[in-house]
Amino acid sequence: DFFKSNKIKFKHIITIGDFEAFSKKNLEKLNLKKKEFLKKTKINQKEIRKKFQNKMCLTNKTFSEIFGNEKMWEKYINKFQTMINKGSFGNSELNDDILNDITKSRIALYKRWYGKCDNEKYKKILKSQAAEYATMGFFIKKKFENSIVIGADHHRMSPFYLVGSNIPVLYLKKNYIT
């Protein structure tokens, strides 16, 4: 409504993160083949399309169908993983203290996903996710010069988009802890 009232042209794109199928760790954890995982993401994308069929939204394609294929994803996820592991956080205001704080906020979730681990393992998991967000930010900025991310997962992940880009990021806050 804001963009319409200000006569600003826009596209609202809602995508599923099918790129998670490109991770061998994810596939092993879920005991799925890549083809199975991608099939499930396509089903989820179709459900989103049904929910938003009367809205002015692009909902018929998954993230990698719009922004880049598996080869491109692997190239940039490796780039951003290396940066983050070296303590380089791009355009974000992240530092090790903030990273530790975000890790603490994610431990309950990570325990459910990976079981009890030490803090360094949880931090490694967070950094892996951070590289995904950085890669998403990079691809979004590359494809659409003037873009805004409106995130709906956990708001603590929002700064990671800025490791790979300088796009504005807005987050919906949810009523859950992890």
PDB file of C-alpha atoms in Angstrom:
ATOM      1  CA  ASP A   1       0.000   0.000   0.000  1.00  0.00           C
ATOM      2  CA  PHE A   2       2.864   2.372   0.812  1.00  0.00           C
ATOM      3  CA  PHE A   3       4.473   1.911  -2.604  1.00  0.00           C
ATOM      4  CA  LYS A   4       1.150   2.186  -4.419  1.00  0.00           C
ATOM      5  CA  SER A   5       0.161   5.362  -2.578  1.00  0.00           C
ATOM      6  CA  ASN A   6       3.509   6.896  -3.511  1.00  0.00           C
ATOM      7  CA  LYS A   7       3.254   5.721  -7.138  1.00  0.00           C
ATOM      8  CA  ILE A   8       6.377   3.565  -6.832  1.00  0.00           C
ATOM      9  CA  LYS A   9       6.599   0.617  -9.212  1.00  0.00           C
ATOM     10  CA  PHE A  10       7.509  -2.608  -7.459  1.00  0.00           C
ATOM     11  CA  LYS A  11       7.538  -6.395  -7.628  1.00  0.00           C
ATOM     12  CA  HIS A  12       6.834  -8.412  -4.524  1.00  0.00           C
ATOM     13  CA  ILE A  13       8.660 -11.733  -4.797  1.00  0.00           C
ATOM     14  CA  ILE A  14       8.040 -14.574  -2.342  1.00  0.00           C
ATOM     15  CA  THR A  15      10.375 -17.535  -2.729  1.00  0.00           C
ATOM     16  CA  ILE A  16      11.321 -20.776  -1.031  1.00  0.00           C
ATOM     17  CA  GLY A  17      15.025 -21.255  -0.245  1.00  0.00           C
ATOM     18  CA  ASP A  18      15.538 -24.232  -2.524  1.00  0.00           C
ATOM     19  CA  PHE A  19      19.292 -23.574  -2.380  1.00  0.00           C
ATOM     20  CA  GLU A  20      19.306 -25.513   0.901  1.00  0.00           C
ATOM     21  CA  ALA A  21      19.151 -28.616  -1.301  1.00  0.00           C
ATOM     22  CA  PHE A  22      22.648 -27.772  -2.558  1.00  0.00           C
ATOM     23  CA  SER A  23      24.114 -28.561   0.869  1.00  0.00           C
ATOM     24  CA  LYS A  24      25.269 -32.148   1.361  1.00  0.00           C
ATOM     25  CA  LYS A  25      25.010 -31.628   5.142  1.00  0.00           C
ATOM     26  CA  ASN A  26      21.358 -30.649   4.847  1.00  0.00           C
ATOM     27  CA  LEU A  27      20.580 -33.607   2.630  1.00  0.00           C
ATOM     28  CA  GLU A  28      22.327 -36.020   4.996  1.00  0.00           C
ATOM     29  CA  LYS A  29      20.595 -34.513   8.033  1.00  0.00           C
ATOM     30  CA  LEU A  30      17.187 -34.851   6.367  1.00  0.00           C
ATOM     31  CA  ASN A  31      18.025 -38.201   4.759  1.00  0.00           C
ATOM     32  CA  LEU A  32      16.913 -36.915   1.357  1.00  0.00           C
ATOM     33  CA  LYS A  33      18.319 -36.878  -2.137  1.00  0.00           C
ATOM     34  CA  LYS A  34      18.699 -33.491  -3.796  1.00  0.00           C
ATOM     35  CA  LYS A  35      15.911 -34.288  -6.260  1.00  0.00           C
ATOM     36  CA  GLU A  36      13.528 -35.162  -3.391  1.00  0.00           C
ATOM     37  CA  PHE A  37      14.361 -31.984  -1.493  1.00  0.00           C
ATOM     38  CA  LEU A  38      13.830 -29.835  -4.584  1.00  0.00           C
ATOM     39  CA  LYS A  39      10.514 -31.560  -5.243  1.00  0.00           C
ATOM     40  CA  LYS A  40       9.385 -30.645  -1.713  1.00  0.00           C
ATOM     41  CA  THR A  41      10.445 -27.027  -2.187  1.00  0.00           C
ATOM     42  CA  LYS A  42       8.438 -26.851  -5.421  1.00  0.00           C
ATOM     43  CA  ILE A  43       5.384 -28.161  -3.555  1.00  0.00           C
ATOM     44  CA  ASN A  44       5.875 -25.492  -0.877  1.00  0.00           C
ATOM     45  CA  GLN A  45       6.304 -22.819  -3.543  1.00  0.00           C
ATOM     46  CA  LYS A  46       3.006 -23.919  -5.126  1.00  0.00           C
ATOM     47  CA  GLU A  47       1.298 -23.582  -1.742  1.00  0.00           C
ATOM     48  CA  ILE A  48       2.639 -20.049  -1.413  1.00  0.00           C
ATOM     49  CA  ARG A  49       1.371 -19.305  -4.902  1.00  0.00           C
ATOM     50  CA  LYS A  50      -2.127 -20.485  -3.896  1.00  0.00           C
ATOM     51  CA  LYS A  51      -2.122 -18.276  -0.780  1.00  0.00           C
ATOM     52  CA  PHE A  52      -1.076 -15.187  -2.735  1.00  0.00           C
ATOM     53  CA  GLN A  53      -2.875 -15.781  -6.028  1.00  0.00           C
ATOM     54  CA  ASN A  54      -4.996 -12.647  -5.724  1.00  0.00           C
ATOM     55  CA  LYS A  55      -2.067 -10.444  -4.743  1.00  0.00           C
ATOM     56  CA  MET A  56       0.428  -8.689  -6.972  1.00  0.00           C
ATOM     57  CA  CYS A  57       3.247 -11.091  -6.101  1.00  0.00           C
ATOM     58  CA  LEU A  58       5.670 -13.209  -8.074  1.00  0.00           C
ATOM     59  CA  THR A  59       5.294 -16.595  -6.389  1.00  0.00           C
ATOM     60  CA  ASN A  60       5.765 -19.172  -9.122  1.00  0.00           C
ATOM     61  CA  LYS A  61       9.539 -19.626  -8.845  1.00  0.00           C
ATOM     62  CA  THR A  62      11.918 -20.696  -6.100  1.00  0.00           C
ATOM     63  CA  PHE A  63      14.902 -18.605  -5.067  1.00  0.00           C
ATOM     64  CA  SER A  64      17.457 -20.273  -7.343  1.00  0.00           C
ATOM     65  CA  GLU A  65      15.070 -20.212 -10.308  1.00  0.00           C
ATOM     66  CA  ILE A  66      15.048 -16.420 -10.059  1.00  0.00           C
ATOM     67  CA  PHE A  67      18.474 -15.544  -8.732  1.00  0.00           C
ATOM     68  CA  GLY A  68      20.990 -18.167  -9.789  1.00  0.00           C
ATOM     69  CA  ASN A  69      21.694 -21.806 -10.355  1.00  0.00           C
ATOM     70  CA  GLU A  70      23.532 -24.297  -8.160  1.00  0.00           C
ATOM     71  CA  LYS A  71      26.944 -23.565  -9.668  1.00  0.00           C
ATOM     72  CA  MET A  72      26.588 -19.843  -8.983  1.00  0.00           C
ATOM     73  CA  TRP A  73      25.277 -20.572  -5.487  1.00  0.00           C
ATOM     74  CA  GLU A  74      28.283 -22.760  -4.653  1.00  0.00           C
ATOM     75  CA  LYS A  75      30.705 -20.119  -5.908  1.00  0.00           C
ATOM     76  CA  TYR A  76      29.299 -17.337  -3.759  1.00  0.00           C
ATOM     77  CA  ILE A  77      28.435 -19.345  -0.680  1.00  0.00           C
ATOM     78  CA  ASN A  78      32.088 -20.417  -0.559  1.00  0.00           C
ATOM     79  CA  LYS A  79      33.202 -16.805  -0.996  1.00  0.00           C
ATOM     80  CA  PHE A  80      31.026 -15.544   1.854  1.00  0.00           C
ATOM     81  CA  GLN A  81      31.786 -18.520   4.092  1.00  0.00           C
ATOM     82  CA  THR A  82      35.486 -17.719   3.754  1.00  0.00           C
ATOM     83  CA  MET A  83      34.887 -14.031   4.514  1.00  0.00           C
ATOM     84  CA  ILE A  84      32.813 -14.783   7.596  1.00  0.00           C
ATOM     85  CA  ASN A  85      35.277 -17.379   8.864  1.00  0.00           C
ATOM     86  CA  LYS A  86      38.020 -14.736   8.607  1.00  0.00           C
ATOM     87  CA  GLY A  87      35.916 -12.255  10.617  1.00  0.00           C
ATOM     88  CA  SER A  88      35.090 -10.071   7.619  1.00  0.00           C
ATOM     89  CA  PHE A  89      31.436  -9.029   7.673  1.00  0.00           C
ATOM     90  CA  GLY A  90      31.073  -6.828   4.601  1.00  0.00           C
ATOM     91  CA  ASN A  91      28.587  -3.962   4.906  1.00  0.00           C
ATOM     92  CA  SER A  92      27.088  -5.236   8.139  1.00  0.00           C
ATOM     93  CA  GLU A  93      27.974  -3.915  11.564  1.00  0.00           C
ATOM     94  CA  LEU A  94      28.652  -7.422  12.812  1.00  0.00           C
ATOM     95  CA  ASN A  95      31.633  -8.290  14.957  1.00  0.00           C
ATOM     96  CA  ASP A  96      32.598 -11.300  17.093  1.00  0.00           C
ATOM     97  CA  ASP A  97      30.652 -10.060  20.133  1.00  0.00           C
ATOM     98  CA  ILE A  98      27.446  -9.657  18.126  1.00  0.00           C
ATOM     99  CA  LEU A  99      28.044 -13.019  16.454  1.00  0.00           C
ATOM    100  CA  ASN A 100      28.384 -14.650  19.877  1.00  0.00           C
ATOM    101  CA  ASP A 101      25.162 -12.970  21.014  1.00  0.00           C
ATOM    102  CA  ILE A 102      23.279 -14.169  17.923  1.00  0.00           C
ATOM    103  CA  THR A 103      24.680 -17.672  18.445  1.00  0.00           C
ATOM    104  CA  LYS A 104      23.326 -17.700  22.030  1.00  0.00           C
ATOM    105  CA  SER A 105      19.897 -16.668  20.758  1.00  0.00           C
ATOM    106  CA  ARG A 106      19.893 -19.611  18.324  1.00  0.00           C
ATOM    107  CA  ILE A 107      21.101 -22.380  20.662  1.00  0.00           C
ATOM    108  CA  ALA A 108      17.619 -23.694  21.540  1.00  0.00           C
ATOM    109  CA  LEU A 109      16.843 -24.082  17.834  1.00  0.00           C
ATOM    110  CA  TYR A 110      20.216 -25.628  17.043  1.00  0.00           C
ATOM    111  CA  LYS A 111      19.821 -28.110  19.907  1.00  0.00           C
ATOM    112  CA  ARG A 112      16.578 -29.303  18.327  1.00  0.00           C
ATOM    113  CA  TRP A 113      18.256 -29.598  14.935  1.00  0.00           C
ATOM    114  CA  TYR A 114      21.694 -30.967  15.890  1.00  0.00           C
ATOM    115  CA  GLY A 115      21.464 -32.102  19.499  1.00  0.00           C
ATOM    116  CA  LYS A 116      23.720 -30.938  22.304  1.00  0.00           C
ATOM    117  CA  CYS A 117      26.964 -29.441  21.019  1.00  0.00           C
ATOM    118  CA  ASP A 118      29.583 -27.075  22.366  1.00  0.00           C
ATOM    119  CA  ASN A 119      29.325 -23.346  21.665  1.00  0.00           C
ATOM    120  CA  GLU A 120      31.969 -23.465  18.921  1.00  0.00           C
ATOM    121  CA  LYS A 121      29.901 -26.019  16.988  1.00  0.00           C
ATOM    122  CA  TYR A 122      26.808 -23.815  17.328  1.00  0.00           C
ATOM    123  CA  LYS A 123      28.816 -20.816  16.141  1.00  0.00           C
ATOM    124  CA  LYS A 124      30.012 -22.827  13.141  1.00  0.00           C
ATOM    125  CA  ILE A 125      26.389 -23.679  12.301  1.00  0.00           C
ATOM    126  CA  LEU A 126      25.452 -19.990  12.567  1.00  0.00           C
ATOM    127  CA  LYS A 127      28.338 -18.980  10.300  1.00  0.00           C
ATOM    128  CA  SER A 128      27.191 -21.521   7.738  1.00  0.00           C
ATOM    129  CA  GLN A 129      23.699 -20.039   7.794  1.00  0.00           C
ATOM    130  CA  ALA A 130      25.188 -16.539   7.703  1.00  0.00           C
ATOM    131  CA  ALA A 131      26.941 -17.376   4.429  1.00  0.00           C
ATOM    132  CA  GLU A 132      23.571 -18.388   2.971  1.00  0.00           C
ATOM    133  CA  TYR A 133      22.023 -15.057   3.950  1.00  0.00           C
ATOM    134  CA  ALA A 134      25.027 -13.163   2.570  1.00  0.00           C
ATOM    135  CA  THR A 135      24.691 -15.054  -0.698  1.00  0.00           C
ATOM    136  CA  MET A 136      20.977 -14.301  -0.878  1.00  0.00           C
ATOM    137  CA  GLY A 137      21.653 -10.612  -0.287  1.00  0.00           C
ATOM    138  CA  PHE A 138      24.311 -10.619  -2.994  1.00  0.00           C
ATOM    139  CA  PHE A 139      22.039 -12.282  -5.568  1.00  0.00           C
ATOM    140  CA  ILE A 140      19.073 -10.061  -4.759  1.00  0.00           C
ATOM    141  CA  LYS A 141      21.170  -6.899  -5.158  1.00  0.00           C
ATOM    142  CA  LYS A 142      22.712  -8.225  -8.364  1.00  0.00           C
ATOM    143  CA  LYS A 143      19.329  -9.019  -9.932  1.00  0.00           C
ATOM    144  CA  PHE A 144      17.379  -5.996  -8.674  1.00  0.00           C
ATOM    145  CA  GLU A 145      19.311  -2.785  -8.154  1.00  0.00           C
ATOM    146  CA  ASN A 146      16.685  -1.153  -5.933  1.00  0.00           C
ATOM    147  CA  SER A 147      15.450  -3.877  -3.655  1.00  0.00           C
ATOM    148  CA  ILE A 148      14.327  -4.384  -0.079  1.00  0.00           C
ATOM    149  CA  VAL A 149      14.334  -7.663   1.800  1.00  0.00           C
ATOM    150  CA  ILE A 150      11.349  -8.233   4.038  1.00  0.00           C
ATOM    151  CA  GLY A 151      12.311 -11.213   6.157  1.00  0.00           C
ATOM    152  CA  ALA A 152       9.863 -13.386   8.038  1.00  0.00           C
ATOM    153  CA  ASP A 153      12.137 -15.902   9.706  1.00  0.00           C
ATOM    154  CA  HIS A 154      14.095 -15.054  12.862  1.00  0.00           C
ATOM    155  CA  HIS A 155      14.988 -11.343  12.892  1.00  0.00           C
ATOM    156  CA  ARG A 156      18.433 -12.029  14.408  1.00  0.00           C
ATOM    157  CA  MET A 157      19.500 -13.304  10.988  1.00  0.00           C
ATOM    158  CA  SER A 158      18.833  -9.970   9.260  1.00  0.00           C
ATOM    159  CA  PRO A 159      22.375  -8.501   9.481  1.00  0.00           C
ATOM    160  CA  PHE A 160      23.812 -11.373   7.479  1.00  0.00           C
ATOM    161  CA  TYR A 161      22.207 -10.139   4.242  1.00  0.00           C
ATOM    162  CA  LEU A 162      24.541  -7.145   4.511  1.00  0.00           C
ATOM    163  CA  VAL A 163      27.695  -9.246   4.442  1.00  0.00           C
ATOM    164  CA  GLY A 164      27.115  -9.693   0.693  1.00  0.00           C
ATOM    165  CA  SER A 165      25.262  -6.499  -0.208  1.00  0.00           C
ATOM    166  CA  ASN A 166      24.072  -3.127   0.969  1.00  0.00           C
ATOM    167  CA  ILE A 167      20.337  -3.644   0.474  1.00  0.00           C
ATOM    168  CA  PRO A 168      17.822  -2.450   3.055  1.00  0.00           C
ATOM    169  CA  VAL A 169      16.536  -5.295   5.223  1.00  0.00           C
ATOM    170  CA  LEU A 170      13.297  -5.136   7.190  1.00  0.00           C
ATOM    171  CA  TYR A 171      12.215  -7.976   9.433  1.00  0.00           C
ATOM    172  CA  LEU A 172       8.916  -9.026  10.854  1.00  0.00           C
ATOM    173  CA  LYS A 173       9.334  -9.895  14.513  1.00  0.00           C
ATOM    174  CA  LYS A 174       7.651 -13.091  15.576  1.00  0.00           C
ATOM    175  CA  ASN A 175       6.488 -14.104  18.987  1.00  0.00           C
ATOM    176  CA  TYR A 176       8.945 -16.913  19.489  1.00  0.00           C
ATOM    177  CA  ILE A 177      12.265 -17.114  21.229  1.00  0.00           C
ATOM    178  CA  THR A 178      14.435 -19.044  18.740  1.00  0.00           C
TER     179      THR A 178
END
